[in-house]
Amino acid sequence: KHEPRAARLAAELKQLDPNVVVKMIPSSGGIFDVTVDGELIFSKKAVGRHAQPGEVVELIRKRSGGATE
């Protein structure tokens, strides 16, 4: 199961922004997508692997121009 990874990512995102709203939607088939404001920023299916620790946070920082600390 990947719930521990999803929970760790949720914790990373809360550290990045305590006001962030994290929504985990159970699915099947190994789907692990991360969207921000409706924009897909990470897809396990697209890259063929699970996100590395800190990877999604870095993608969010890049998307926001590095403004989120």
PDB file of C-alpha atoms in Angstrom:
ATOM      1  CA  LYS A   1       0.000   0.000   0.000  1.00  0.00           C
ATOM      2  CA  HIS A   2       1.107   3.546  -0.697  1.00  0.00           C
ATOM      3  CA  GLU A   3      -0.864   5.297   2.035  1.00  0.00           C
ATOM      4  CA  PRO A   4       2.278   5.920   4.128  1.00  0.00           C
ATOM      5  CA  ARG A   5       3.891   7.707   1.159  1.00  0.00           C
ATOM      6  CA  ALA A   6       0.778   9.801   0.611  1.00  0.00           C
ATOM      7  CA  ALA A   7       0.650  10.648   4.323  1.00  0.00           C
ATOM      8  CA  ARG A   8       4.342  11.686   4.278  1.00  0.00           C
ATOM      9  CA  LEU A   9       3.691  13.890   1.269  1.00  0.00           C
ATOM     10  CA  ALA A  10       0.709  15.473   3.025  1.00  0.00           C
ATOM     11  CA  ALA A  11       2.967  16.229   6.009  1.00  0.00           C
ATOM     12  CA  GLU A  12       5.610  17.767   3.693  1.00  0.00           C
ATOM     13  CA  LEU A  13       2.956  19.967   2.125  1.00  0.00           C
ATOM     14  CA  LYS A  14       1.666  21.083   5.536  1.00  0.00           C
ATOM     15  CA  GLN A  15       5.231  22.099   6.445  1.00  0.00           C
ATOM     16  CA  LEU A  16       5.464  24.074   3.221  1.00  0.00           C
ATOM     17  CA  ASP A  17       2.179  25.853   3.907  1.00  0.00           C
ATOM     18  CA  PRO A  18       0.207  25.205   7.115  1.00  0.00           C
ATOM     19  CA  ASN A  19      -2.961  26.466   5.386  1.00  0.00           C
ATOM     20  CA  VAL A  20      -2.727  24.024   2.479  1.00  0.00           C
ATOM     21  CA  VAL A  21      -5.715  21.770   1.875  1.00  0.00           C
ATOM     22  CA  VAL A  22      -4.647  18.200   1.104  1.00  0.00           C
ATOM     23  CA  LYS A  23      -7.251  15.885  -0.362  1.00  0.00           C
ATOM     24  CA  MET A  24      -6.443  12.189  -0.676  1.00  0.00           C
ATOM     25  CA  ILE A  25      -8.757  10.255  -2.943  1.00  0.00           C
ATOM     26  CA  PRO A  26      -8.488   6.466  -2.720  1.00  0.00           C
ATOM     27  CA  SER A  27      -8.134   4.744  -6.082  1.00  0.00           C
ATOM     28  CA  SER A  28      -6.912   1.520  -7.611  1.00  0.00           C
ATOM     29  CA  GLY A  29      -4.372   0.663 -10.256  1.00  0.00           C
ATOM     30  CA  GLY A  30      -1.428   2.533  -8.750  1.00  0.00           C
ATOM     31  CA  ILE A  31      -2.685   6.019  -9.586  1.00  0.00           C
ATOM     32  CA  PHE A  32      -0.814   8.756  -7.735  1.00  0.00           C
ATOM     33  CA  ASP A  33      -1.476  12.220  -9.134  1.00  0.00           C
ATOM     34  CA  VAL A  34      -0.807  15.568  -7.505  1.00  0.00           C
ATOM     35  CA  THR A  35      -2.712  18.609  -8.713  1.00  0.00           C
ATOM     36  CA  VAL A  36      -2.448  22.222  -7.606  1.00  0.00           C
ATOM     37  CA  ASP A  37      -5.327  24.536  -8.439  1.00  0.00           C
ATOM     38  CA  GLY A  38      -6.536  21.994 -10.997  1.00  0.00           C
ATOM     39  CA  GLU A  39      -3.143  21.676 -12.720  1.00  0.00           C
ATOM     40  CA  LEU A  40      -1.474  18.240 -12.748  1.00  0.00           C
ATOM     41  CA  ILE A  41       2.066  18.685 -11.449  1.00  0.00           C
ATOM     42  CA  PHE A  42       3.042  15.057 -10.784  1.00  0.00           C
ATOM     43  CA  SER A  43       1.720  11.787 -12.179  1.00  0.00           C
ATOM     44  CA  LYS A  44       3.181   8.429 -11.156  1.00  0.00           C
ATOM     45  CA  LYS A  45       1.704   6.913 -14.303  1.00  0.00           C
ATOM     46  CA  ALA A  46       3.346   9.515 -16.553  1.00  0.00           C
ATOM     47  CA  VAL A  47       6.839   9.207 -15.045  1.00  0.00           C
ATOM     48  CA  GLY A  48       6.651   5.493 -14.218  1.00  0.00           C
ATOM     49  CA  ARG A  49       7.634   5.829 -10.563  1.00  0.00           C
ATOM     50  CA  HIS A  50       6.497   7.238  -7.244  1.00  0.00           C
ATOM     51  CA  ALA A  51       7.605  10.735  -6.253  1.00  0.00           C
ATOM     52  CA  GLN A  52      10.869  10.947  -4.353  1.00  0.00           C
ATOM     53  CA  PRO A  53      10.878  12.641  -0.925  1.00  0.00           C
ATOM     54  CA  GLY A  54      10.773  16.403  -1.454  1.00  0.00           C
ATOM     55  CA  GLU A  55      10.143  16.120  -5.199  1.00  0.00           C
ATOM     56  CA  VAL A  56       6.521  17.286  -5.172  1.00  0.00           C
ATOM     57  CA  VAL A  57       7.325  20.151  -2.801  1.00  0.00           C
ATOM     58  CA  GLU A  58      10.074  21.272  -5.192  1.00  0.00           C
ATOM     59  CA  LEU A  59       7.677  21.099  -8.160  1.00  0.00           C
ATOM     60  CA  ILE A  60       5.212  23.263  -6.229  1.00  0.00           C
ATOM     61  CA  ARG A  61       7.961  25.770  -5.388  1.00  0.00           C
ATOM     62  CA  LYS A  62       8.998  25.963  -9.043  1.00  0.00           C
ATOM     63  CA  ARG A  63       5.364  26.388 -10.109  1.00  0.00           C
ATOM     64  CA  SER A  64       4.938  29.280  -7.678  1.00  0.00           C
ATOM     65  CA  GLY A  65       8.193  30.912  -8.716  1.00  0.00           C
ATOM     66  CA  GLY A  66       9.895  29.836  -5.512  1.00  0.00           C
ATOM     67  CA  ALA A  67       7.705  32.139  -3.443  1.00  0.00           C
ATOM     68  CA  THR A  68       6.445  29.380  -1.156  1.00  0.00           C
ATOM     69  CA  GLU A  69       8.800  28.709   1.756  1.00  0.00           C
TER      70      GLU A  69
END
